[in-house]
PDB file of C-alpha atoms in Angstrom:
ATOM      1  CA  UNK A   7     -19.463  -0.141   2.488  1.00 75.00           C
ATOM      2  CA  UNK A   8     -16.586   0.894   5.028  1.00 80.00           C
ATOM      3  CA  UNK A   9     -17.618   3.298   7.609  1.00 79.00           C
ATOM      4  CA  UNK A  10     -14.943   5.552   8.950  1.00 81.00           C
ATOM      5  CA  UNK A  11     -15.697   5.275  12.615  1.00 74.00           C
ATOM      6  CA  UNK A  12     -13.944   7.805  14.715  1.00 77.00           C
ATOM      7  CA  UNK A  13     -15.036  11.616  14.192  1.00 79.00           C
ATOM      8  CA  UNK A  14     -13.616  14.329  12.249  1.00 80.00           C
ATOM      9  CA  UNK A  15     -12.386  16.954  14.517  1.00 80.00           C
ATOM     10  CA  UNK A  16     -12.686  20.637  12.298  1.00 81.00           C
ATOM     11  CA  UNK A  17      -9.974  20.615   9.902  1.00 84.00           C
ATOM     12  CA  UNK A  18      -8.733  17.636  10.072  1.00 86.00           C
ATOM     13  CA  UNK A  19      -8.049  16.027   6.753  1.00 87.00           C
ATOM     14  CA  UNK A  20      -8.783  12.758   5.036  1.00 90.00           C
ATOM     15  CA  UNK A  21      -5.804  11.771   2.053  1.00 92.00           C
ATOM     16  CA  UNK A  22      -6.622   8.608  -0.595  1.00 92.00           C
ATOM     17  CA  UNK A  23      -3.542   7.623  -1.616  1.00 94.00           C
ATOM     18  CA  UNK A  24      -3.566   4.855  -4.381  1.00 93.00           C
ATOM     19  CA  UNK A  25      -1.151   3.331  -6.882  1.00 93.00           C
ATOM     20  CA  UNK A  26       1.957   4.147  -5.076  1.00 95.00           C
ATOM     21  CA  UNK A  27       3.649   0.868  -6.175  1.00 92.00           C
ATOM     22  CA  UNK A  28       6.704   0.609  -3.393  1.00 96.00           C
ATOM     23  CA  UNK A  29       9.338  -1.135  -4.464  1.00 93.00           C
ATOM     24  CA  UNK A  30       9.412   0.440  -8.034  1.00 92.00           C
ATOM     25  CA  UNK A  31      12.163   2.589  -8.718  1.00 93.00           C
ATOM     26  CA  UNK A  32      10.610   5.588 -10.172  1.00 93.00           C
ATOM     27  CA  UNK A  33       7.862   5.844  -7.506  1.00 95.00           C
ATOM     28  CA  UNK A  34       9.015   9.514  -5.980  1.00 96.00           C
ATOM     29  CA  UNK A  35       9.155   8.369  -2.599  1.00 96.00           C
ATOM     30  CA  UNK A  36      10.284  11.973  -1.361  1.00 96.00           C
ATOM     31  CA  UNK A  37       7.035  13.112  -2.969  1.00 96.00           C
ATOM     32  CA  UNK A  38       4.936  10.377  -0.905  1.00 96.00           C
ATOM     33  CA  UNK A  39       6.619  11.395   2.110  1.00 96.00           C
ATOM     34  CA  UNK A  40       5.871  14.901   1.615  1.00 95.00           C
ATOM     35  CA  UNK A  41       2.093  14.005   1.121  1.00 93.00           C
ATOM     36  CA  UNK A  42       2.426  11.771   4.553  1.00 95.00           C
ATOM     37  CA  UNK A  43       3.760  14.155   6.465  1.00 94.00           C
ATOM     38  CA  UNK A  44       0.925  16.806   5.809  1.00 92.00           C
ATOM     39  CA  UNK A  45      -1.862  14.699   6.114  1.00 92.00           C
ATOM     40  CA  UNK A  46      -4.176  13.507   9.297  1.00 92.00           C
ATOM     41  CA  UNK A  47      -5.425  10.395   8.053  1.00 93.00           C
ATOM     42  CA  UNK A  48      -5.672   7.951   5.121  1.00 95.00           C
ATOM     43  CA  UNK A  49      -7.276   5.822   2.765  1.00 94.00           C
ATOM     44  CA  UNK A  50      -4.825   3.597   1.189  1.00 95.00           C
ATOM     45  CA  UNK A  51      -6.583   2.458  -2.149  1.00 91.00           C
ATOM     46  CA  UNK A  52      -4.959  -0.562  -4.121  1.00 88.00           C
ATOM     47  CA  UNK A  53      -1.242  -1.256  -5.465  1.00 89.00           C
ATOM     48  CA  UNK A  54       0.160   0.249  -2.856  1.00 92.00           C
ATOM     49  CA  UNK A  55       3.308  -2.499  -3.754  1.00 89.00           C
ATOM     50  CA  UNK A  56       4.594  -3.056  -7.209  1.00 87.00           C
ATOM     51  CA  UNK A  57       4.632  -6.774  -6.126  1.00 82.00           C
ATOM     52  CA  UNK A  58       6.418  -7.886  -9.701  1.00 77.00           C
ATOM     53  CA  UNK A  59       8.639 -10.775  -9.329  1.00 71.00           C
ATOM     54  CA  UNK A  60      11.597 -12.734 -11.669  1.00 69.00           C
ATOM     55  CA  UNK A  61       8.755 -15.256 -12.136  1.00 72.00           C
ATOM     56  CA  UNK A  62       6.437 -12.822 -14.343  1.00 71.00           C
ATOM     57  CA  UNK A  63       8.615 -12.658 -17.373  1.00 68.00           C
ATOM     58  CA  UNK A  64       5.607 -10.507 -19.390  1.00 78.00           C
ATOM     59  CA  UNK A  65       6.332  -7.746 -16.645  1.00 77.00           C
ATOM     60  CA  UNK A  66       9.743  -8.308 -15.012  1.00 73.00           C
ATOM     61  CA  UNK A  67      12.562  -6.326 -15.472  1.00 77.00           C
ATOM     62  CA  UNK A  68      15.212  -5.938 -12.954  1.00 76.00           C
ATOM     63  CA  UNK A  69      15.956  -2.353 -13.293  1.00 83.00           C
ATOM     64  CA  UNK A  70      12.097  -1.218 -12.007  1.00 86.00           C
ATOM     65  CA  UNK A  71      13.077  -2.799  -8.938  1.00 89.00           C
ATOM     66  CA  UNK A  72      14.419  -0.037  -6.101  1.00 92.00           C
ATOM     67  CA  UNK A  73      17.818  -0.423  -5.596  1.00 93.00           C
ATOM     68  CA  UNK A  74      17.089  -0.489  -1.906  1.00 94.00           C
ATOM     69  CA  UNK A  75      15.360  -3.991  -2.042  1.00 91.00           C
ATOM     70  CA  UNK A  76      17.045  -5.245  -5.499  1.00 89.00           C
ATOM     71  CA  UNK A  77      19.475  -7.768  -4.213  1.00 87.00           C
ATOM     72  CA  UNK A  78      16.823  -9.198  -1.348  1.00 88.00           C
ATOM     73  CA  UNK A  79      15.291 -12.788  -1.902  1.00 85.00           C
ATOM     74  CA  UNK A  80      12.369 -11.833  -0.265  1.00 89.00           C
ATOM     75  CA  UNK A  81      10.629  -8.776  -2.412  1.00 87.00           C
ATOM     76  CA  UNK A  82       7.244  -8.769  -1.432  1.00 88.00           C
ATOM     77  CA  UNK A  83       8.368  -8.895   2.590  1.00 91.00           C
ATOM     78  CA  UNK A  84      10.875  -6.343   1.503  1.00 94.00           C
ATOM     79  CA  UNK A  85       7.663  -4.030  -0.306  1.00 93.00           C
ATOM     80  CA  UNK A  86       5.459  -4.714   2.344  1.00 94.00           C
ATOM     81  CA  UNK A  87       8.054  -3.571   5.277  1.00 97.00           C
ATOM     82  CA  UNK A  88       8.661  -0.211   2.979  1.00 97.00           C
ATOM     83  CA  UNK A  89       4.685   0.241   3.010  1.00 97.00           C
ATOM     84  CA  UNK A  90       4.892  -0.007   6.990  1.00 97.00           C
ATOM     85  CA  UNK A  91       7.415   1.762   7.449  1.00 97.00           C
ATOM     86  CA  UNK A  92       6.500   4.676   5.533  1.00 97.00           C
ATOM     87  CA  UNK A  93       3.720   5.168   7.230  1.00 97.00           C
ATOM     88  CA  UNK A  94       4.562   4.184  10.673  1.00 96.00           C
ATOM     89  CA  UNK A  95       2.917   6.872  13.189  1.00 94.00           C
ATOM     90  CA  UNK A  96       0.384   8.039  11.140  1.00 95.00           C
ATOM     91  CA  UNK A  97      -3.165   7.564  10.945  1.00 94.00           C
ATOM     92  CA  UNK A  98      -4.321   4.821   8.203  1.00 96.00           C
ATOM     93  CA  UNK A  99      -8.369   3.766   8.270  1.00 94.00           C
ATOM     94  CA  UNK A 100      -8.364   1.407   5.832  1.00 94.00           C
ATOM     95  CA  UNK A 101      -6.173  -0.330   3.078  1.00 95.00           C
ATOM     96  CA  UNK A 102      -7.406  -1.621  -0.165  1.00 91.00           C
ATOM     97  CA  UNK A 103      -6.443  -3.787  -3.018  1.00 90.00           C
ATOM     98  CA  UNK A 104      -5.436  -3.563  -6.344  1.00 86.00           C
ATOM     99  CA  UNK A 105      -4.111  -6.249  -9.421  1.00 77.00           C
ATOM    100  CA  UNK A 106      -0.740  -6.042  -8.028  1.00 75.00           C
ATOM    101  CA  UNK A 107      -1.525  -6.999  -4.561  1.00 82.00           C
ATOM    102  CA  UNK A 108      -4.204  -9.928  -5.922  1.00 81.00           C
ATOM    103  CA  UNK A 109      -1.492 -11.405  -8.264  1.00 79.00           C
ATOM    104  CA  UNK A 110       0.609 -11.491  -5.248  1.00 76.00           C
ATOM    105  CA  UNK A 111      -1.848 -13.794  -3.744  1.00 73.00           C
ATOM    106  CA  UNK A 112      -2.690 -15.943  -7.015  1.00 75.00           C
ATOM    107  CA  UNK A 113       0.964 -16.439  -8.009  1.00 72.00           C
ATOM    108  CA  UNK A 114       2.499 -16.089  -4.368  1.00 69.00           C
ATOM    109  CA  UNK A 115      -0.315 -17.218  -1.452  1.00 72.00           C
ATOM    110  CA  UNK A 116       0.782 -13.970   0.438  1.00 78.00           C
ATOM    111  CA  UNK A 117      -2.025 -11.685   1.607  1.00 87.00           C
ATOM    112  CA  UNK A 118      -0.205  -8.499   0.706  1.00 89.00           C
ATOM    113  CA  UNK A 119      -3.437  -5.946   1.226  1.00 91.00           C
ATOM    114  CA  UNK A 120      -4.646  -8.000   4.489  1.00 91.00           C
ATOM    115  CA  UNK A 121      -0.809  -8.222   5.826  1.00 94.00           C
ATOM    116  CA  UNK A 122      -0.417  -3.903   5.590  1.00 95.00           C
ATOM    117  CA  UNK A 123      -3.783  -3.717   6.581  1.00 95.00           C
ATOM    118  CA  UNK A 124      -2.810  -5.708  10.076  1.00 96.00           C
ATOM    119  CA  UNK A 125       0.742  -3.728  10.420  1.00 97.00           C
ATOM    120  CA  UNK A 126      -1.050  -0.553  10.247  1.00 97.00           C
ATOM    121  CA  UNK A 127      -4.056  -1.076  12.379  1.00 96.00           C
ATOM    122  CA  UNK A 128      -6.099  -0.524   9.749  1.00 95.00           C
ATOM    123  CA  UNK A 129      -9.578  -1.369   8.298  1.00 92.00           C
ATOM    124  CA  UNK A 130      -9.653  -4.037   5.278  1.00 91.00           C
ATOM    125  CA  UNK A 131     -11.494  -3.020   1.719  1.00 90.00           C
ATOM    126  CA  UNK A 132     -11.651  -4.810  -1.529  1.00 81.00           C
ATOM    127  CA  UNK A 133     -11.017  -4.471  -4.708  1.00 76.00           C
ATOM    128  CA  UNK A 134     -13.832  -2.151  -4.746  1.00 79.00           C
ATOM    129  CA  UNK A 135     -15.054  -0.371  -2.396  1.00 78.00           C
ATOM    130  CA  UNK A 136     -17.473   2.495  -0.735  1.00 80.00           C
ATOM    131  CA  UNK A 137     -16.188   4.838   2.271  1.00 78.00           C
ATOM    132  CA  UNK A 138     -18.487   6.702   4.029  1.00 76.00           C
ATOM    133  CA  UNK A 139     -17.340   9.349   5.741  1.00 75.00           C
ATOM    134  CA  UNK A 140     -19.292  11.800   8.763  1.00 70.00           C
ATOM    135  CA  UNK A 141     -18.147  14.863   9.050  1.00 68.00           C
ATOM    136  CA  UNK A 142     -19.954  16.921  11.943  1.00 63.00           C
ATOM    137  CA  UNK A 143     -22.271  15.465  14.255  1.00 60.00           C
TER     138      UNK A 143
END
């Protein structure tokens, strides 16, 4: 179980976020930013990166990859530098992980969950997970 350590002040809201899947083209990312933007703090759940390379030919297809990171050698750097960046500044308690971001590791020995996790200050979950959350004293 992951215990959300600092207090809620009143009001102050908590946002899961799951499944975004950077580096995919039709993620909305103006949508996502939207949802960052008017939150307080998160809960990033698992496949937060879409982490699907030229070397999975059952999934791969070049045109799901975001033109923004298409032509780079280095996709999963490239995903996990989007993750950061999108949300640099704000508040993230704890990142999880999902299939994408544990086939990253089997097929590509890159931490992908523990790596955001580090870059955003944040707490690490599993695959599965329990968050407790206080709220009042």
């Amino acid at each position: 179980m992951y215990k959300i350590k600092q207090p809620f002040a009143p009001g102050t809201s908590l946002t899961l976020l799951s499944d975004l899947h950077v580096g995919c083209s039709t993620t909305d990312y103006d949508l996502l930013q939207s949802h960052i933007e008017c939150a307080d703090r998160f809960v990033l759940g698992g496949d937060l990166i879409d982490a699907i390379f030229p070397r999975d030919h059952k999934r791969y297809d070049p045109t799901d990859i975001h033109p923004r990171i298409q032509n780079r050698d280095d996709l999963l750097s490239a995903q996990i530098d989007w993750v950061e960046e999108l949300f640099d500044g704000a508040t993230v308690e704890a990142v999880g992980q999902g299939n994408h971001e544990t086939s990253a590791l089997r097929h590509h020995y890159d931490d992908s969950a523990k790596e955001i996790a580090k870059r955003l200050n944040a707490g690490e979950l599993g695959y599965t997970d329990v968050i407790r959350v206080k709220c009042g004293k």
